[in-house]
């Protein structure tokens, strides 16, 4: 089984990819999307989205990173794919799932799921534009309004030569509202002769098992679950292999959050504060200590203040200086 760390704009950047892949269990990452309009972007845009391109397109712990592109212009999607490929990307992923209004009004993301022919044309042109050795993968939802075009879209993506397909098991209309409809993937998967990756609402090893059973997919992609439960991938793999697993305690997680806040210190303080707080909104789902701390820091606008609050050896943080250094 392979576990893929989901692309998540504004939170799954290279610092978070590094942190989570160091903990382990991930076989691949995908960058936040790079928006493609009617231009061929300069390399610096791709290096910014994927600093790992400077290091063989791998995280420091050696996990390959694919670069994700989003856009609706066949020609420019292909031309930018060629640039990314020349920069040494381990793979190129195409975003056909983003529900954002700003993105959709600029003709990219899930809005394209209303037009299976254009999805096909984009995948085919991107596939043709890069070396066959470089994977070109697509990430879709079940559809835009409903799932009626799902099979057409998926078959078109396979026909266009995609290496793999990842399906977020919801329509754009569903947004992020639970549940995820894993069984819908299972209905179409037997017709698709490329690896299919199931995504959506996997928060635990039990969810992973259910997603696999209902979708018929062995491989899974983890997004919000990976942020709320940083060792989720290890836990899923342990359960898959029948090995007992004890999740990392808050005392192990908190220093990781503090280190992240330090790494972010070079960035604009407000941005860095927002980034750390966003991670807390996920962590508090798994750790009661994170909820308590979040209530304390949620109005802070400077990452250094948040860091100082996290380092106080009090009941608030559950962080005991003597025991954990
Ligand atoms: C804050 C946020 C940002 C996201 N950014 C992207 C993105 O850049 N590209 C993409 O394909 N999907 C993006 N997604 C969708 C996720 O990759 C994933 O498909 C979705 O969250 C469902 O998986 P999950 O339930 O495991 O989180 C984003 C989701 C969230 C919540």
mmCIF file of C-alpha atoms and ligand atoms in Angstrom:
data_model
loop_
_atom_site.group_PDB
_atom_site.id
_atom_site.type_symbol
_atom_site.label_atom_id
_atom_site.label_comp_id
_atom_site.label_asym_id
_atom_site.label_seq_id
_atom_site.Cartn_x
_atom_site.Cartn_y
_atom_site.Cartn_z
ATOM 1 C CA UNK A 1 0.000 0.000 0.000
ATOM 2 C CA UNK A 2 1.153 3.529 -0.736
ATOM 3 C CA UNK A 3 0.154 6.626 1.191
ATOM 4 C CA UNK A 4 0.322 10.021 -0.440
ATOM 5 C CA UNK A 5 0.380 13.333 1.373
ATOM 6 C CA UNK A 6 -2.321 15.539 -0.136
ATOM 7 C CA UNK A 7 -1.684 18.908 -1.755
ATOM 8 C CA UNK A 8 -3.149 21.615 0.498
ATOM 9 C CA UNK A 9 -2.796 25.225 -0.447
ATOM 10 C CA UNK A 10 -1.635 27.473 2.373
ATOM 11 C CA UNK A 11 -0.687 24.687 4.753
ATOM 12 C CA UNK A 12 1.083 21.762 3.054
ATOM 13 C CA UNK A 13 4.144 23.727 1.995
ATOM 14 C CA UNK A 14 7.722 22.448 2.000
ATOM 15 C CA UNK A 15 8.169 22.972 5.775
ATOM 16 C CA UNK A 16 5.088 20.873 6.511
ATOM 17 C CA UNK A 17 6.008 18.270 3.892
ATOM 18 C CA UNK A 18 9.447 18.007 5.469
ATOM 19 C CA UNK A 19 8.035 17.683 8.978
ATOM 20 C CA UNK A 20 5.428 15.053 8.124
ATOM 21 C CA UNK A 21 7.664 12.970 5.872
ATOM 22 C CA UNK A 22 10.326 12.924 8.606
ATOM 23 C CA UNK A 23 7.767 11.354 10.929
ATOM 24 C CA UNK A 24 7.279 8.805 8.187
ATOM 25 C CA UNK A 25 4.885 6.499 6.394
ATOM 26 C CA UNK A 26 4.477 8.626 3.254
ATOM 27 C CA UNK A 27 5.461 7.453 -0.209
ATOM 28 C CA UNK A 28 4.864 10.685 -2.098
ATOM 29 C CA UNK A 29 3.918 14.327 -1.671
ATOM 30 C CA UNK A 30 2.183 16.731 -4.022
ATOM 31 C CA UNK A 31 2.813 20.482 -3.895
ATOM 32 C CA UNK A 32 0.186 23.150 -3.402
ATOM 33 C CA UNK A 33 -1.235 24.034 -6.821
ATOM 34 C CA UNK A 34 0.564 26.378 -9.177
ATOM 35 C CA UNK A 35 -1.988 28.336 -11.179
ATOM 36 C CA UNK A 36 -1.409 28.399 -14.931
ATOM 37 C CA UNK A 37 -3.068 31.063 -17.066
ATOM 38 C CA UNK A 38 -1.989 32.219 -20.518
ATOM 39 C CA UNK A 39 1.728 32.286 -19.954
ATOM 40 C CA UNK A 40 4.714 30.057 -19.540
ATOM 41 C CA UNK A 41 5.788 30.628 -15.971
ATOM 42 C CA UNK A 42 9.419 31.308 -15.098
ATOM 43 C CA UNK A 43 11.303 28.580 -13.187
ATOM 44 C CA UNK A 44 11.359 30.668 -9.988
ATOM 45 C CA UNK A 45 7.582 30.147 -9.615
ATOM 46 C CA UNK A 46 8.056 26.382 -9.575
ATOM 47 C CA UNK A 47 11.069 26.550 -7.262
ATOM 48 C CA UNK A 48 8.975 28.625 -4.843
ATOM 49 C CA UNK A 49 6.156 26.056 -4.845
ATOM 50 C CA UNK A 50 8.584 23.167 -4.763
ATOM 51 C CA UNK A 51 11.977 24.039 -3.229
ATOM 52 C CA UNK A 52 12.580 20.282 -3.263
ATOM 53 C CA UNK A 53 13.339 20.719 -7.029
ATOM 54 C CA UNK A 54 16.765 21.905 -5.851
ATOM 55 C CA UNK A 55 17.265 18.493 -4.234
ATOM 56 C CA UNK A 56 16.165 15.958 -6.813
ATOM 57 C CA UNK A 57 12.460 16.669 -6.209
ATOM 58 C CA UNK A 58 12.618 14.860 -2.853
ATOM 59 C CA UNK A 59 11.958 15.958 0.711
ATOM 60 C CA UNK A 60 15.030 15.869 3.030
ATOM 61 C CA UNK A 61 13.874 12.421 4.156
ATOM 62 C CA UNK A 62 13.866 11.213 0.544
ATOM 63 C CA UNK A 63 10.161 11.195 -0.334
ATOM 64 C CA UNK A 64 9.412 12.223 -3.973
ATOM 65 C CA UNK A 65 7.438 15.424 -4.512
ATOM 66 C CA UNK A 66 5.182 15.925 -7.546
ATOM 67 C CA UNK A 67 4.412 19.451 -8.714
ATOM 68 C CA UNK A 68 0.720 20.244 -9.116
ATOM 69 C CA UNK A 69 -0.579 22.503 -11.900
ATOM 70 C CA UNK A 70 -4.060 24.015 -12.134
ATOM 71 C CA UNK A 71 -5.545 25.607 -15.226
ATOM 72 C CA UNK A 72 -7.871 25.138 -18.152
ATOM 73 C CA UNK A 73 -5.806 26.177 -21.183
ATOM 74 C CA UNK A 74 -4.592 23.043 -22.937
ATOM 75 C CA UNK A 75 -1.639 24.694 -24.646
ATOM 76 C CA UNK A 76 -0.333 26.515 -21.563
ATOM 77 C CA UNK A 77 -0.848 23.568 -19.238
ATOM 78 C CA UNK A 78 1.318 21.477 -21.585
ATOM 79 C CA UNK A 79 3.942 24.190 -22.037
ATOM 80 C CA UNK A 80 4.275 24.674 -18.269
ATOM 81 C CA UNK A 81 4.411 20.920 -17.722
ATOM 82 C CA UNK A 82 7.430 20.850 -20.040
ATOM 83 C CA UNK A 83 9.139 23.523 -17.919
ATOM 84 C CA UNK A 84 8.454 21.643 -14.682
ATOM 85 C CA UNK A 85 9.713 18.421 -16.224
ATOM 86 C CA UNK A 86 12.953 20.136 -17.291
ATOM 87 C CA UNK A 87 13.446 21.344 -13.728
ATOM 88 C CA UNK A 88 13.569 17.700 -12.679
ATOM 89 C CA UNK A 89 10.140 17.190 -11.098
ATOM 90 C CA UNK A 90 9.597 13.638 -9.852
ATOM 91 C CA UNK A 91 6.119 13.874 -11.365
ATOM 92 C CA UNK A 92 3.439 16.319 -12.439
ATOM 93 C CA UNK A 93 -0.055 16.298 -10.978
ATOM 94 C CA UNK A 94 -3.080 18.079 -12.437
ATOM 95 C CA UNK A 95 -5.673 19.689 -10.188
ATOM 96 C CA UNK A 96 -9.234 19.057 -11.391
ATOM 97 C CA UNK A 97 -10.727 19.214 -7.925
ATOM 98 C CA UNK A 98 -10.323 22.655 -6.415
ATOM 99 C CA UNK A 99 -13.769 24.068 -5.547
ATOM 100 C CA UNK A 100 -12.569 27.624 -4.894
ATOM 101 C CA UNK A 101 -14.639 30.357 -6.551
ATOM 102 C CA UNK A 102 -11.612 32.470 -7.424
ATOM 103 C CA UNK A 103 -9.943 29.479 -9.006
ATOM 104 C CA UNK A 104 -13.040 28.342 -10.877
ATOM 105 C CA UNK A 105 -13.831 31.784 -12.226
ATOM 106 C CA UNK A 106 -10.369 31.728 -13.727
ATOM 107 C CA UNK A 107 -11.127 28.404 -15.442
ATOM 108 C CA UNK A 108 -9.331 25.725 -13.487
ATOM 109 C CA UNK A 109 -9.981 23.116 -10.818
ATOM 110 C CA UNK A 110 -13.324 21.353 -10.423
ATOM 111 C CA UNK A 111 -15.158 23.575 -12.918
ATOM 112 C CA UNK A 112 -13.456 21.519 -15.648
ATOM 113 C CA UNK A 113 -15.262 18.411 -14.426
ATOM 114 C CA UNK A 114 -18.285 19.696 -16.382
ATOM 115 C CA UNK A 115 -16.266 19.143 -19.566
ATOM 116 C CA UNK A 116 -14.802 15.625 -19.802
ATOM 117 C CA UNK A 117 -13.391 16.399 -23.296
ATOM 118 C CA UNK A 118 -11.309 19.289 -22.015
ATOM 119 C CA UNK A 119 -10.042 17.220 -19.072
ATOM 120 C CA UNK A 120 -9.015 14.559 -21.596
ATOM 121 C CA UNK A 121 -7.339 17.129 -23.861
ATOM 122 C CA UNK A 122 -5.375 18.681 -20.980
ATOM 123 C CA UNK A 123 -4.094 15.340 -19.716
ATOM 124 C CA UNK A 124 -3.190 14.181 -23.218
ATOM 125 C CA UNK A 125 -1.319 17.367 -24.096
ATOM 126 C CA UNK A 126 0.581 17.379 -20.792
ATOM 127 C CA UNK A 127 1.450 13.716 -21.169
ATOM 128 C CA UNK A 128 2.784 14.383 -24.670
ATOM 129 C CA UNK A 129 4.801 17.404 -23.506
ATOM 130 C CA UNK A 130 6.980 15.557 -21.001
ATOM 131 C CA UNK A 131 9.365 12.632 -21.045
ATOM 132 C CA UNK A 132 7.373 9.377 -20.792
ATOM 133 C CA UNK A 133 9.511 8.441 -17.790
ATOM 134 C CA UNK A 134 7.988 11.262 -15.756
ATOM 135 C CA UNK A 135 4.614 10.390 -14.213
ATOM 136 C CA UNK A 136 1.681 12.633 -15.092
ATOM 137 C CA UNK A 137 -1.154 12.131 -12.612
ATOM 138 C CA UNK A 138 -4.617 13.662 -12.244
ATOM 139 C CA UNK A 139 -6.584 14.549 -9.128
ATOM 140 C CA UNK A 140 -10.340 14.851 -9.516
ATOM 141 C CA UNK A 141 -13.569 14.893 -7.525
ATOM 142 C CA UNK A 142 -16.550 12.659 -8.382
ATOM 143 C CA UNK A 143 -17.974 15.525 -10.406
ATOM 144 C CA UNK A 144 -19.099 19.127 -10.289
ATOM 145 C CA UNK A 145 -22.897 19.137 -9.645
ATOM 146 C CA UNK A 146 -23.200 15.367 -9.257
ATOM 147 C CA UNK A 147 -21.353 12.159 -10.103
ATOM 148 C CA UNK A 148 -23.017 11.542 -13.487
ATOM 149 C CA UNK A 149 -19.866 12.301 -15.500
ATOM 150 C CA UNK A 150 -17.439 10.524 -13.169
ATOM 151 C CA UNK A 151 -16.998 7.421 -15.298
ATOM 152 C CA UNK A 152 -16.552 9.435 -18.526
ATOM 153 C CA UNK A 153 -13.986 11.689 -16.902
ATOM 154 C CA UNK A 154 -12.049 8.831 -15.359
ATOM 155 C CA UNK A 155 -12.008 6.761 -18.568
ATOM 156 C CA UNK A 156 -10.895 9.850 -20.500
ATOM 157 C CA UNK A 157 -8.019 10.429 -18.101
ATOM 158 C CA UNK A 158 -6.876 6.823 -18.507
ATOM 159 C CA UNK A 159 -7.210 7.052 -22.294
ATOM 160 C CA UNK A 160 -5.151 10.260 -22.317
ATOM 161 C CA UNK A 161 -2.227 8.362 -20.824
ATOM 162 C CA UNK A 162 -2.248 9.470 -17.175
ATOM 163 C CA UNK A 163 0.022 7.410 -14.954
ATOM 164 C CA UNK A 164 -2.342 7.397 -11.975
ATOM 165 C CA UNK A 165 -5.648 8.909 -10.916
ATOM 166 C CA UNK A 166 -6.520 10.225 -7.469
ATOM 167 C CA UNK A 167 -10.198 10.671 -6.612
ATOM 168 C CA UNK A 168 -11.481 12.867 -3.792
ATOM 169 C CA UNK A 169 -14.704 10.963 -3.192
ATOM 170 C CA UNK A 170 -17.062 13.933 -3.241
ATOM 171 C CA UNK A 171 -18.474 16.333 -5.820
ATOM 172 C CA UNK A 172 -17.655 20.035 -5.891
ATOM 173 C CA UNK A 173 -21.225 20.554 -4.609
ATOM 174 C CA UNK A 174 -20.407 18.477 -1.514
ATOM 175 C CA UNK A 175 -17.506 20.796 -0.697
ATOM 176 C CA UNK A 176 -15.814 19.292 2.369
ATOM 177 C CA UNK A 177 -19.023 18.091 4.045
ATOM 178 C CA UNK A 178 -18.728 14.505 5.382
ATOM 179 C CA UNK A 179 -19.175 11.761 4.360
ATOM 180 C CA UNK A 180 -16.861 10.851 1.505
ATOM 181 C CA UNK A 181 -18.468 8.477 -0.983
ATOM 182 C CA UNK A 182 -15.662 5.921 -1.321
ATOM 183 C CA UNK A 183 -18.019 3.301 -2.788
ATOM 184 C CA UNK A 184 -18.594 5.550 -5.830
ATOM 185 C CA UNK A 185 -14.923 5.091 -6.716
ATOM 186 C CA UNK A 186 -15.359 1.331 -6.301
ATOM 187 C CA UNK A 187 -18.106 1.270 -8.967
ATOM 188 C CA UNK A 188 -15.799 2.630 -11.668
ATOM 189 C CA UNK A 189 -12.381 1.443 -10.547
ATOM 190 C CA UNK A 190 -12.574 -2.046 -12.195
ATOM 191 C CA UNK A 191 -12.748 -0.265 -15.592
ATOM 192 C CA UNK A 192 -9.633 1.809 -14.986
ATOM 193 C CA UNK A 193 -6.368 0.128 -15.854
ATOM 194 C CA UNK A 194 -4.077 2.478 -13.969
ATOM 195 C CA UNK A 195 -3.528 2.768 -10.205
ATOM 196 C CA UNK A 196 -6.372 4.665 -8.535
ATOM 197 C CA UNK A 197 -5.864 6.461 -5.237
ATOM 198 C CA UNK A 198 -8.804 7.105 -2.898
ATOM 199 C CA UNK A 199 -8.991 10.366 -0.977
ATOM 200 C CA UNK A 200 -11.323 12.085 1.484
ATOM 201 C CA UNK A 201 -12.274 11.830 5.183
ATOM 202 C CA UNK A 202 -9.527 9.430 6.221
ATOM 203 C CA UNK A 203 -8.765 10.402 9.817
ATOM 204 C CA UNK A 204 -7.780 7.048 11.329
ATOM 205 C CA UNK A 205 -6.513 3.569 10.501
ATOM 206 C CA UNK A 206 -10.131 2.347 10.706
ATOM 207 C CA UNK A 207 -11.213 4.957 8.115
ATOM 208 C CA UNK A 208 -8.329 3.873 5.894
ATOM 209 C CA UNK A 209 -9.464 0.256 6.062
ATOM 210 C CA UNK A 210 -13.064 1.249 5.219
ATOM 211 C CA UNK A 211 -11.932 3.506 2.368
ATOM 212 C CA UNK A 212 -9.882 0.661 0.910
ATOM 213 C CA UNK A 213 -12.719 -1.839 1.252
ATOM 214 C CA UNK A 214 -15.372 0.444 -0.277
ATOM 215 C CA UNK A 215 -13.290 1.994 -3.059
ATOM 216 C CA UNK A 216 -11.337 -1.113 -3.993
ATOM 217 C CA UNK A 217 -8.200 1.079 -3.907
ATOM 218 C CA UNK A 218 -5.071 -0.064 -2.128
ATOM 219 C CA UNK A 219 -3.419 3.349 -2.215
ATOM 220 C CA UNK A 220 -4.750 6.325 -0.284
ATOM 221 C CA UNK A 221 -4.177 10.059 -0.099
ATOM 222 C CA UNK A 222 -4.308 11.813 3.285
ATOM 223 C CA UNK A 223 -4.962 15.524 3.742
ATOM 224 C CA UNK A 224 -6.573 17.011 6.858
ATOM 225 C CA UNK A 225 -6.120 13.706 8.680
ATOM 226 C CA UNK A 226 -2.353 13.996 8.217
ATOM 227 C CA UNK A 227 -2.382 17.433 9.820
ATOM 228 C CA UNK A 228 -4.520 16.460 12.789
ATOM 229 C CA UNK A 229 -2.702 13.164 13.386
ATOM 230 C CA UNK A 230 0.905 13.685 12.236
ATOM 231 C CA UNK A 231 1.761 9.982 12.475
ATOM 232 C CA UNK A 232 -1.460 8.854 10.779
ATOM 233 C CA UNK A 233 0.493 7.244 7.910
ATOM 234 C CA UNK A 234 2.574 5.171 10.340
ATOM 235 C CA UNK A 235 -0.561 4.138 12.175
ATOM 236 C CA UNK A 236 -2.335 3.097 8.950
ATOM 237 C CA UNK A 237 0.639 1.065 7.745
ATOM 238 C CA UNK A 238 1.046 -0.626 11.135
ATOM 239 C CA UNK A 239 -2.631 -1.639 11.177
ATOM 240 C CA UNK A 240 -2.348 -2.782 7.573
ATOM 241 C CA UNK A 241 0.574 -5.027 8.552
ATOM 242 C CA UNK A 242 -1.119 -6.230 11.735
ATOM 243 C CA UNK A 243 1.509 -4.587 13.962
ATOM 244 C CA UNK A 244 0.467 -2.832 17.193
ATOM 245 C CA UNK A 245 0.869 0.942 17.082
ATOM 246 C CA UNK A 246 0.855 3.625 19.776
ATOM 247 C CA UNK A 247 0.222 7.129 18.409
ATOM 248 C CA UNK A 248 2.746 9.825 19.260
ATOM 249 C CA UNK A 249 1.810 11.690 22.464
ATOM 250 C CA UNK A 250 1.290 15.475 22.585
ATOM 251 C CA UNK A 251 4.645 15.768 24.378
ATOM 252 C CA UNK A 252 6.301 14.617 21.132
ATOM 253 C CA UNK A 253 4.114 16.692 18.830
ATOM 254 C CA UNK A 254 4.427 20.018 20.668
ATOM 255 C CA UNK A 255 8.203 20.392 20.103
ATOM 256 C CA UNK A 256 7.548 19.776 16.389
ATOM 257 C CA UNK A 257 5.052 22.648 16.340
ATOM 258 C CA UNK A 258 7.560 24.845 18.197
ATOM 259 C CA UNK A 259 10.296 23.976 15.677
ATOM 260 C CA UNK A 260 7.950 24.756 12.818
ATOM 261 C CA UNK A 261 7.172 28.151 14.363
ATOM 262 C CA UNK A 262 10.949 28.773 14.542
ATOM 263 C CA UNK A 263 11.484 27.713 10.916
ATOM 264 C CA UNK A 264 8.720 30.068 9.888
ATOM 265 C CA UNK A 265 10.415 32.871 11.807
ATOM 266 C CA UNK A 266 12.087 34.141 8.638
ATOM 267 C CA UNK A 267 8.726 34.794 7.036
ATOM 268 C CA UNK A 268 6.361 37.668 7.572
ATOM 269 C CA UNK A 269 5.217 37.350 11.260
ATOM 270 C CA UNK A 270 1.500 37.596 10.478
ATOM 271 C CA UNK A 271 1.732 34.937 7.789
ATOM 272 C CA UNK A 272 3.767 32.666 10.062
ATOM 273 C CA UNK A 273 1.248 33.134 12.900
ATOM 274 C CA UNK A 274 -1.636 32.261 10.576
ATOM 275 C CA UNK A 275 0.199 29.160 9.404
ATOM 276 C CA UNK A 276 0.807 27.836 12.929
ATOM 277 C CA UNK A 277 -2.758 28.625 14.005
ATOM 278 C CA UNK A 278 -4.095 26.821 10.971
ATOM 279 C CA UNK A 279 -2.162 23.722 11.952
ATOM 280 C CA UNK A 280 -3.649 23.997 15.447
ATOM 281 C CA UNK A 281 -7.163 23.981 14.012
ATOM 282 C CA UNK A 282 -6.376 20.482 12.746
ATOM 283 C CA UNK A 283 -4.295 19.249 15.717
ATOM 284 C CA UNK A 284 -7.042 20.080 18.201
ATOM 285 C CA UNK A 285 -9.206 17.446 16.578
ATOM 286 C CA UNK A 286 -6.805 14.767 17.813
ATOM 287 C CA UNK A 287 -5.223 16.328 20.918
ATOM 288 C CA UNK A 288 -7.237 17.982 23.739
ATOM 289 C CA UNK A 289 -4.009 19.797 24.756
ATOM 290 C CA UNK A 290 -3.924 21.474 21.336
ATOM 291 C CA UNK A 291 -7.485 22.728 21.826
ATOM 292 C CA UNK A 292 -6.556 24.338 25.169
ATOM 293 C CA UNK A 293 -3.474 25.938 23.689
ATOM 294 C CA UNK A 294 -5.355 27.068 20.591
ATOM 295 C CA UNK A 295 -7.835 28.996 22.732
ATOM 296 C CA UNK A 296 -4.852 30.760 24.299
ATOM 297 C CA UNK A 297 -3.032 31.672 21.057
ATOM 298 C CA UNK A 298 -5.865 32.172 18.603
ATOM 299 C CA UNK A 299 -5.778 35.968 18.769
ATOM 300 C CA UNK A 300 -1.981 36.261 18.585
ATOM 301 C CA UNK A 301 -0.645 37.787 15.367
ATOM 302 C CA UNK A 302 3.068 37.124 15.737
ATOM 303 C CA UNK A 303 4.579 33.645 15.442
ATOM 304 C CA UNK A 304 7.211 34.562 18.040
ATOM 305 C CA UNK A 305 4.477 35.241 20.611
ATOM 306 C CA UNK A 306 2.840 31.941 19.759
ATOM 307 C CA UNK A 307 6.161 30.196 20.095
ATOM 308 C CA UNK A 308 6.773 31.803 23.504
ATOM 309 C CA UNK A 309 3.292 30.715 24.650
ATOM 310 C CA UNK A 310 3.955 27.161 23.478
ATOM 311 C CA UNK A 311 7.247 27.034 25.343
ATOM 312 C CA UNK A 312 5.825 27.964 28.730
ATOM 313 C CA UNK A 313 6.227 24.863 30.875
ATOM 314 C CA UNK A 314 2.699 25.065 32.260
ATOM 315 C CA UNK A 315 -0.375 22.916 32.476
ATOM 316 C CA UNK A 316 -1.555 24.798 29.419
ATOM 317 C CA UNK A 317 0.973 23.257 27.097
ATOM 318 C CA UNK A 318 1.305 19.944 28.908
ATOM 319 C CA UNK A 319 4.974 20.520 28.194
ATOM 320 C CA UNK A 320 7.238 19.761 31.109
ATOM 321 C CA UNK A 321 10.747 21.224 30.763
ATOM 322 C CA UNK A 322 12.373 18.715 33.059
ATOM 323 C CA UNK A 323 11.044 15.676 31.332
ATOM 324 C CA UNK A 324 11.360 16.782 27.729
ATOM 325 C CA UNK A 325 14.241 19.240 27.728
HETATM 326 C C1 LIG B 1 -6.967 24.053 3.105
HETATM 327 C C2 LIG B 1 -7.026 23.098 1.924
HETATM 328 C C3 LIG B 1 -6.234 23.338 0.814
HETATM 329 C C4 LIG B 1 -6.281 22.468 -0.290
HETATM 330 N N1 LIG B 1 -5.476 22.705 -1.380
HETATM 331 C C5 LIG B 1 -5.473 21.817 -2.418
HETATM 332 C C6 LIG B 1 -4.575 21.996 -3.517
HETATM 333 O O1 LIG B 1 -3.764 22.916 -3.575
HETATM 334 N N2 LIG B 1 -4.652 21.067 -4.522
HETATM 335 C C7 LIG B 1 -5.533 20.013 -4.494
HETATM 336 O O2 LIG B 1 -5.556 19.214 -5.436
HETATM 337 N N3 LIG B 1 -6.352 19.821 -3.457
HETATM 338 C C8 LIG B 1 -6.337 20.684 -2.419
HETATM 339 N N4 LIG B 1 -7.145 20.454 -1.339
HETATM 340 C C9 LIG B 1 -7.935 19.195 -1.287
HETATM 341 C C10 LIG B 1 -7.144 18.091 -0.564
HETATM 342 O O3 LIG B 1 -5.996 17.729 -1.295
HETATM 343 C C11 LIG B 1 -8.004 16.826 -0.347
HETATM 344 O O4 LIG B 1 -8.433 16.370 -1.589
HETATM 345 C C12 LIG B 1 -9.231 17.096 0.532
HETATM 346 O O5 LIG B 1 -8.869 17.861 1.676
HETATM 347 C C13 LIG B 1 -9.908 15.779 0.975
HETATM 348 O O6 LIG B 1 -8.986 14.973 1.660
HETATM 349 P P1 LIG B 1 -8.940 14.904 3.282
HETATM 350 O O7 LIG B 1 -10.343 14.573 3.744
HETATM 351 O O8 LIG B 1 -7.947 13.804 3.565
HETATM 352 O O9 LIG B 1 -8.529 16.242 3.764
HETATM 353 C C14 LIG B 1 -7.135 21.327 -0.252
HETATM 354 C C15 LIG B 1 -7.921 21.101 0.884
HETATM 355 C C16 LIG B 1 -7.891 21.957 1.964
HETATM 356 C C17 LIG B 1 -8.742 21.656 3.178
#
